[in-house]
């Protein structure tokens, strides 16, 4: 039996040895998010407004999202190494820029018949950096992911992720199960204190991206979207620490400051990710309770963990310099 993300987060926090969760910090974050909701800073519309994201009327929209989220992992740069940049962007947006560049050049980039046959040299060229020298990280692992998912789409789903989405019957949980069962590179699980725990960062962000891109309509309609948790990565915890919601032990903070790499599936790494899920679920519950108690004019459907994750991730980007004092955990993994 596998504990799904929300239950996994609760279990991990209950047994954590290297961090603790602080109620006062979650309350502080709750007030900040409610203010963001009042100002309209948290909205499903924000996804499609970004220049790199596709529009729902694009026939290849879903296959673009699937390709991006197949490759959406491990963009951090060690030490003083040169950052991988495409069109001046780093990380996730550099990936989007590179895929869009290939698409604009006439490459059939979203077709699994094409990307399932790529080798490392091919992908290195597709993801080439502005400086012509810096390489995207984990190229062999990315090629392996593309070959895996591309082969399965061709074998079982008619060569398009659209058929996976249709098979889910508008259920985010059904689609989540399908993704992690059929595409092993999305199966983000670990053993922790005698239990198998699921984090499912990339699988959930894929479903969240579909929902946000289509604004919860058409192919993006999921009747249980509120059951998804946040997408546990290495950046959102910086925001949680900054607000005091998450606190590391001196030992763990020392390892992070020393830039030690935490093994994927190790106790400390799983604790950070599980605590992130737990805190954002608590945050969501407190916001919804506050809306009811205070009779705030904020639609409850605008509060889910997908949008809260977007807000926290964007907050880190907007306040990058301010949050630089908090080290982020570094892990080499295809899962985030």
CSV table of C-alpha atoms in Angstrom, one decimal:
chain,number,residue,atom,x,y,z
A,1,UNK,CA,0.0,0.0,0.0
A,2,UNK,CA,1.2,3.5,-0.9
A,3,UNK,CA,0.2,6.6,1.2
A,4,UNK,CA,-1.0,9.2,-1.3
A,5,UNK,CA,0.5,12.7,-1.0
A,6,UNK,CA,-1.8,14.3,1.6
A,7,UNK,CA,-1.7,11.2,3.9
A,8,UNK,CA,2.0,10.9,3.2
A,9,UNK,CA,2.7,14.5,4.2
A,10,UNK,CA,0.9,13.9,7.6
A,11,UNK,CA,2.8,10.7,8.2
A,12,UNK,CA,6.1,12.2,7.3
A,13,UNK,CA,5.6,15.2,9.6
A,14,UNK,CA,4.5,13.0,12.4
A,15,UNK,CA,7.7,11.0,12.3
A,16,UNK,CA,10.1,13.8,11.2
A,17,UNK,CA,13.5,14.0,13.0
A,18,UNK,CA,15.2,16.8,11.1
A,19,UNK,CA,12.6,19.6,11.0
A,20,UNK,CA,9.4,20.8,12.6
A,21,UNK,CA,6.3,22.6,11.5
A,22,UNK,CA,5.2,25.9,13.3
A,23,UNK,CA,1.6,26.9,13.6
A,24,UNK,CA,2.4,30.6,14.0
A,25,UNK,CA,4.3,30.5,10.7
A,26,UNK,CA,1.4,28.9,8.9
A,27,UNK,CA,-0.9,31.6,10.3
A,28,UNK,CA,1.4,34.3,9.1
A,29,UNK,CA,1.4,32.7,5.6
A,30,UNK,CA,-2.3,32.4,5.7
A,31,UNK,CA,-2.7,36.2,6.2
A,32,UNK,CA,-0.3,36.8,3.3
A,33,UNK,CA,-2.2,34.5,0.9
A,34,UNK,CA,-5.6,35.9,1.8
A,35,UNK,CA,-4.3,39.3,1.0
A,36,UNK,CA,-3.0,37.9,-2.3
A,37,UNK,CA,-6.5,36.5,-3.0
A,38,UNK,CA,-8.1,39.8,-2.2
A,39,UNK,CA,-5.8,41.5,-4.7
A,40,UNK,CA,-6.4,39.0,-7.4
A,41,UNK,CA,-2.7,37.8,-7.4
A,42,UNK,CA,-3.9,34.2,-7.1
A,43,UNK,CA,-5.9,33.2,-10.1
A,44,UNK,CA,-6.2,30.3,-12.5
A,45,UNK,CA,-5.9,32.9,-15.3
A,46,UNK,CA,-2.2,33.5,-14.5
A,47,UNK,CA,-1.0,30.3,-16.1
A,48,UNK,CA,-2.2,31.1,-19.6
A,49,UNK,CA,-1.1,34.7,-19.4
A,50,UNK,CA,2.6,33.6,-19.4
A,51,UNK,CA,4.2,34.1,-22.8
A,52,UNK,CA,5.9,30.7,-22.8
A,53,UNK,CA,2.7,28.7,-22.1
A,54,UNK,CA,0.4,27.4,-24.9
A,55,UNK,CA,-3.2,28.5,-25.3
A,56,UNK,CA,-6.0,26.0,-24.9
A,57,UNK,CA,-7.0,26.4,-28.6
A,58,UNK,CA,-3.6,25.1,-29.7
A,59,UNK,CA,-4.2,21.6,-31.0
A,60,UNK,CA,-0.9,20.4,-29.6
A,61,UNK,CA,-1.5,22.1,-26.2
A,62,UNK,CA,-1.9,18.9,-24.1
A,63,UNK,CA,1.0,17.1,-25.8
A,64,UNK,CA,3.2,20.2,-25.2
A,65,UNK,CA,2.3,20.2,-21.5
A,66,UNK,CA,3.0,16.5,-21.2
A,67,UNK,CA,6.4,16.9,-22.9
A,68,UNK,CA,7.3,19.8,-20.7
A,69,UNK,CA,6.4,18.0,-17.5
A,70,UNK,CA,8.2,14.9,-18.6
A,71,UNK,CA,11.4,17.1,-18.7
A,72,UNK,CA,10.5,19.4,-15.8
A,73,UNK,CA,13.1,18.3,-13.2
A,74,UNK,CA,16.5,19.2,-11.7
A,75,UNK,CA,17.4,22.6,-12.9
A,76,UNK,CA,19.6,23.8,-10.0
A,77,UNK,CA,23.2,24.8,-10.7
A,78,UNK,CA,26.0,23.6,-8.3
A,79,UNK,CA,28.2,26.2,-6.7
A,80,UNK,CA,29.4,29.0,-8.9
A,81,UNK,CA,28.8,27.0,-12.2
A,82,UNK,CA,27.3,28.9,-15.1
A,83,UNK,CA,23.5,28.7,-15.2
A,84,UNK,CA,21.9,27.1,-18.2
A,85,UNK,CA,20.0,29.8,-20.0
A,86,UNK,CA,17.8,29.9,-23.1
A,87,UNK,CA,16.4,33.2,-24.3
A,88,UNK,CA,17.8,34.7,-21.1
A,89,UNK,CA,15.6,32.4,-19.0
A,90,UNK,CA,16.8,29.8,-16.5
A,91,UNK,CA,15.3,26.6,-15.1
A,92,UNK,CA,11.7,25.7,-16.0
A,93,UNK,CA,11.2,28.7,-18.3
A,94,UNK,CA,14.5,28.0,-20.1
A,95,UNK,CA,13.0,24.6,-20.9
A,96,UNK,CA,9.8,26.1,-22.2
A,97,UNK,CA,11.8,28.5,-24.3
A,98,UNK,CA,13.9,25.7,-25.8
A,99,UNK,CA,10.9,23.6,-26.6
A,100,UNK,CA,9.1,26.6,-28.2
A,101,UNK,CA,12.2,27.4,-30.2
A,102,UNK,CA,12.3,23.9,-31.6
A,103,UNK,CA,8.6,24.1,-32.4
A,104,UNK,CA,9.0,27.4,-34.2
A,105,UNK,CA,11.8,26.0,-36.2
A,106,UNK,CA,9.5,23.3,-37.6
A,107,UNK,CA,10.6,20.4,-35.4
A,108,UNK,CA,7.8,18.0,-34.6
A,109,UNK,CA,8.8,18.3,-31.0
A,110,UNK,CA,5.6,17.3,-29.3
A,111,UNK,CA,5.2,14.1,-31.3
A,112,UNK,CA,6.3,10.9,-29.4
A,113,UNK,CA,7.3,9.3,-32.8
A,114,UNK,CA,10.0,12.0,-32.8
A,115,UNK,CA,11.1,12.4,-29.2
A,116,UNK,CA,11.1,8.7,-28.4
A,117,UNK,CA,14.0,8.2,-30.8
A,118,UNK,CA,16.1,11.1,-29.6
A,119,UNK,CA,19.7,10.5,-28.3
A,120,UNK,CA,21.7,12.6,-25.9
A,121,UNK,CA,23.4,14.6,-28.7
A,122,UNK,CA,20.0,15.4,-30.3
A,123,UNK,CA,18.5,16.6,-27.0
A,124,UNK,CA,21.6,18.6,-26.1
A,125,UNK,CA,21.2,20.4,-29.4
A,126,UNK,CA,17.5,21.0,-28.9
A,127,UNK,CA,18.2,22.4,-25.4
A,128,UNK,CA,21.3,24.3,-26.4
A,129,UNK,CA,22.1,27.3,-24.2
A,130,UNK,CA,22.4,31.0,-25.2
A,131,UNK,CA,26.2,30.8,-24.7
A,132,UNK,CA,26.5,27.7,-26.9
A,133,UNK,CA,28.5,25.9,-24.2
A,134,UNK,CA,26.5,25.3,-21.0
A,135,UNK,CA,24.5,22.0,-21.1
A,136,UNK,CA,21.2,21.3,-19.5
A,137,UNK,CA,21.6,19.0,-16.5
A,138,UNK,CA,20.9,15.3,-16.5
A,139,UNK,CA,20.7,14.9,-20.3
A,140,UNK,CA,21.0,11.1,-20.3
A,141,UNK,CA,18.2,10.9,-17.8
A,142,UNK,CA,16.0,13.2,-19.8
A,143,UNK,CA,16.5,11.1,-22.9
A,144,UNK,CA,15.6,8.0,-21.0
A,145,UNK,CA,12.3,9.7,-19.8
A,146,UNK,CA,11.4,10.8,-23.3
A,147,UNK,CA,12.0,7.3,-24.7
A,148,UNK,CA,10.0,5.7,-21.9
A,149,UNK,CA,6.9,8.0,-22.1
A,150,UNK,CA,7.0,8.3,-25.9
A,151,UNK,CA,7.1,4.5,-26.4
A,152,UNK,CA,4.2,4.1,-24.0
A,153,UNK,CA,2.1,6.8,-25.7
A,154,UNK,CA,2.7,5.1,-29.1
A,155,UNK,CA,2.0,1.6,-27.8
A,156,UNK,CA,-1.1,2.2,-25.7
A,157,UNK,CA,-2.5,5.7,-26.2
A,158,UNK,CA,-2.6,6.4,-29.9
A,159,UNK,CA,0.5,8.6,-29.8
A,160,UNK,CA,-1.2,11.4,-27.8
A,161,UNK,CA,-1.6,12.3,-24.1
A,162,UNK,CA,-5.0,13.6,-25.0
A,163,UNK,CA,-6.3,10.0,-24.8
A,164,UNK,CA,-4.9,9.6,-21.3
A,165,UNK,CA,-6.8,12.7,-20.2
A,166,UNK,CA,-10.0,11.5,-21.8
A,167,UNK,CA,-9.6,8.1,-20.2
A,168,UNK,CA,-9.6,9.7,-16.7
A,169,UNK,CA,-13.3,10.7,-17.0
A,170,UNK,CA,-12.6,14.2,-15.5
A,171,UNK,CA,-11.1,12.8,-12.4
A,172,UNK,CA,-7.7,14.3,-11.3
A,173,UNK,CA,-7.2,11.2,-9.0
A,174,UNK,CA,-7.9,8.8,-11.8
A,175,UNK,CA,-5.5,10.6,-14.1
A,176,UNK,CA,-2.9,10.7,-11.4
A,177,UNK,CA,-3.2,6.9,-11.0
A,178,UNK,CA,-3.0,6.4,-14.7
A,179,UNK,CA,0.2,8.6,-15.0
A,180,UNK,CA,2.1,6.9,-12.3
A,181,UNK,CA,1.1,3.4,-13.3
A,182,UNK,CA,1.8,3.8,-17.0
A,183,UNK,CA,4.9,6.1,-16.9
A,184,UNK,CA,7.4,5.0,-14.3
A,185,UNK,CA,9.5,8.2,-14.5
A,186,UNK,CA,6.5,10.0,-12.9
A,187,UNK,CA,6.4,7.4,-10.0
A,188,UNK,CA,7.8,9.6,-7.3
A,189,UNK,CA,7.7,7.4,-4.2
A,190,UNK,CA,10.0,6.6,-1.3
A,191,UNK,CA,10.3,4.3,1.7
A,192,UNK,CA,10.0,6.2,5.0
A,193,UNK,CA,9.7,4.8,8.5
A,194,UNK,CA,8.3,1.5,7.3
A,195,UNK,CA,5.8,3.1,4.9
A,196,UNK,CA,5.7,3.6,1.1
A,197,UNK,CA,5.0,7.3,0.7
A,198,UNK,CA,4.0,9.1,-2.6
A,199,UNK,CA,5.1,12.6,-3.4
A,200,UNK,CA,4.1,12.7,-7.1
A,201,UNK,CA,5.4,16.1,-7.9
A,202,UNK,CA,5.6,15.9,-11.7
A,203,UNK,CA,2.5,13.9,-12.1
A,204,UNK,CA,0.4,16.3,-10.0
A,205,UNK,CA,2.0,19.4,-11.6
A,206,UNK,CA,1.1,18.0,-15.0
A,207,UNK,CA,-2.6,17.7,-14.0
A,208,UNK,CA,-2.5,21.1,-12.4
A,209,UNK,CA,-1.0,22.6,-15.6
A,210,UNK,CA,-3.8,21.1,-17.7
A,211,UNK,CA,-6.4,22.4,-15.3
A,212,UNK,CA,-4.9,25.9,-15.2
A,213,UNK,CA,-4.2,26.1,-18.9
A,214,UNK,CA,-7.8,25.2,-19.8
A,215,UNK,CA,-9.1,27.2,-16.8
A,216,UNK,CA,-10.9,24.2,-15.5
A,217,UNK,CA,-13.0,23.7,-18.7
A,218,UNK,CA,-13.1,21.2,-21.5
A,219,UNK,CA,-10.2,18.9,-21.3
A,220,UNK,CA,-9.0,20.7,-18.2
A,221,UNK,CA,-12.2,20.1,-16.2
A,222,UNK,CA,-11.5,17.9,-13.2
A,223,UNK,CA,-14.3,17.4,-10.7
A,224,UNK,CA,-11.9,16.7,-7.9
A,225,UNK,CA,-9.1,19.1,-8.6
A,226,UNK,CA,-9.1,20.1,-4.9
A,227,UNK,CA,-7.7,16.7,-4.0
A,228,UNK,CA,-4.3,17.4,-5.5
A,229,UNK,CA,-1.6,18.6,-3.2
A,230,UNK,CA,1.2,21.1,-3.8
A,231,UNK,CA,4.2,20.1,-6.0
A,232,UNK,CA,7.0,19.3,-3.6
A,233,UNK,CA,10.2,20.7,-5.1
A,234,UNK,CA,13.4,22.4,-3.8
A,235,UNK,CA,12.2,26.0,-4.0
A,236,UNK,CA,8.9,26.3,-2.2
A,237,UNK,CA,10.5,25.2,1.1
A,238,UNK,CA,12.5,28.4,1.1
A,239,UNK,CA,9.3,30.4,1.3
A,240,UNK,CA,8.0,28.1,4.0
A,241,UNK,CA,11.1,28.6,6.1
A,242,UNK,CA,11.1,32.4,5.4
A,243,UNK,CA,7.6,32.6,6.9
A,244,UNK,CA,8.5,30.4,9.9
A,245,UNK,CA,6.1,27.7,8.9
A,246,UNK,CA,9.0,25.2,8.4
A,247,UNK,CA,12.1,25.0,10.7
A,248,UNK,CA,15.1,22.8,10.1
A,249,UNK,CA,17.3,21.4,12.8
A,250,UNK,CA,20.8,22.9,13.1
A,251,UNK,CA,22.2,19.6,11.6
A,252,UNK,CA,20.0,19.8,8.5
A,253,UNK,CA,20.5,23.5,8.0
A,254,UNK,CA,24.3,22.9,8.2
A,255,UNK,CA,24.1,20.3,5.5
A,256,UNK,CA,22.1,22.6,3.3
A,257,UNK,CA,24.4,25.6,3.8
A,258,UNK,CA,27.4,23.3,3.0
A,259,UNK,CA,25.7,22.5,-0.3
A,260,UNK,CA,25.7,18.8,0.5
A,261,UNK,CA,23.6,16.7,-2.0
A,262,UNK,CA,20.8,14.9,-0.3
A,263,UNK,CA,20.1,11.5,-1.9
A,264,UNK,CA,16.7,11.1,-3.4
A,265,UNK,CA,14.6,9.0,-1.0
A,266,UNK,CA,16.9,9.8,2.0
A,267,UNK,CA,15.2,10.6,5.3
A,268,UNK,CA,16.1,14.3,5.3
A,269,UNK,CA,15.0,14.9,1.7
A,270,UNK,CA,11.7,13.0,2.2
A,271,UNK,CA,11.0,15.0,5.3
A,272,UNK,CA,11.5,18.4,3.5
A,273,UNK,CA,9.2,17.4,0.7
A,274,UNK,CA,6.6,15.8,3.0
A,275,UNK,CA,6.5,18.8,5.3
A,276,UNK,CA,6.0,21.0,2.3
A,277,UNK,CA,2.9,19.1,1.4
A,278,UNK,CA,1.6,19.0,4.9
A,279,UNK,CA,2.0,22.8,5.4
A,280,UNK,CA,0.3,23.7,2.2
A,281,UNK,CA,-2.6,21.4,3.0
A,282,UNK,CA,-2.9,23.1,6.4
A,283,UNK,CA,-2.6,26.5,4.7
A,284,UNK,CA,-5.4,25.6,2.4
A,285,UNK,CA,-7.7,24.4,5.2
A,286,UNK,CA,-7.0,27.5,7.3
A,287,UNK,CA,-7.7,29.8,4.4
A,288,UNK,CA,-11.1,28.1,3.6
A,289,UNK,CA,-12.0,28.2,7.3
A,290,UNK,CA,-11.1,32.0,7.4
A,291,UNK,CA,-13.3,32.7,4.4
A,292,UNK,CA,-16.3,31.0,6.0
A,293,UNK,CA,-15.8,32.5,9.5
A,294,UNK,CA,-15.1,36.1,8.3
A,295,UNK,CA,-17.6,35.8,5.4
A,296,UNK,CA,-14.9,37.0,3.0
A,297,UNK,CA,-15.8,37.8,-0.6
A,298,UNK,CA,-13.4,35.2,-1.9
A,299,UNK,CA,-14.8,32.3,-4.0
A,300,UNK,CA,-13.8,29.0,-2.3
A,301,UNK,CA,-13.1,27.5,-5.7
A,302,UNK,CA,-10.2,29.9,-6.0
A,303,UNK,CA,-8.5,28.1,-3.1
A,304,UNK,CA,-6.8,24.9,-3.9
A,305,UNK,CA,-3.3,23.5,-3.6
A,306,UNK,CA,-2.5,24.0,-7.3
A,307,UNK,CA,-3.0,27.8,-7.0
A,308,UNK,CA,-1.3,28.0,-3.6
A,309,UNK,CA,1.7,26.3,-5.1
A,310,UNK,CA,1.7,28.8,-8.0
A,311,UNK,CA,1.6,31.6,-5.5
A,312,UNK,CA,4.4,30.2,-3.4
A,313,UNK,CA,6.6,29.4,-6.4
A,314,UNK,CA,6.1,32.9,-7.8
A,315,UNK,CA,6.7,34.5,-4.4
A,316,UNK,CA,10.2,32.8,-4.3
A,317,UNK,CA,11.0,34.1,-7.8
A,318,UNK,CA,9.8,37.7,-7.0
A,319,UNK,CA,11.7,37.7,-3.7
A,320,UNK,CA,14.7,35.7,-4.8
A,321,UNK,CA,17.3,38.1,-3.4
A,322,UNK,CA,15.5,38.5,-0.1
A,323,UNK,CA,15.2,34.7,0.3
A,324,UNK,CA,18.8,34.0,-0.7
A,325,UNK,CA,19.8,33.6,3.0
A,326,UNK,CA,17.8,30.3,3.1
A,327,UNK,CA,19.6,27.4,1.4
A,328,UNK,CA,17.6,25.1,-0.8
A,329,UNK,CA,18.1,21.3,-0.7
A,330,UNK,CA,19.9,19.8,-3.6
A,331,UNK,CA,19.1,16.4,-5.0
A,332,UNK,CA,19.9,14.8,-8.3
A,333,UNK,CA,16.6,13.3,-9.3
A,334,UNK,CA,14.2,12.9,-12.3
A,335,UNK,CA,11.2,13.5,-10.0
A,336,UNK,CA,11.6,17.3,-9.4
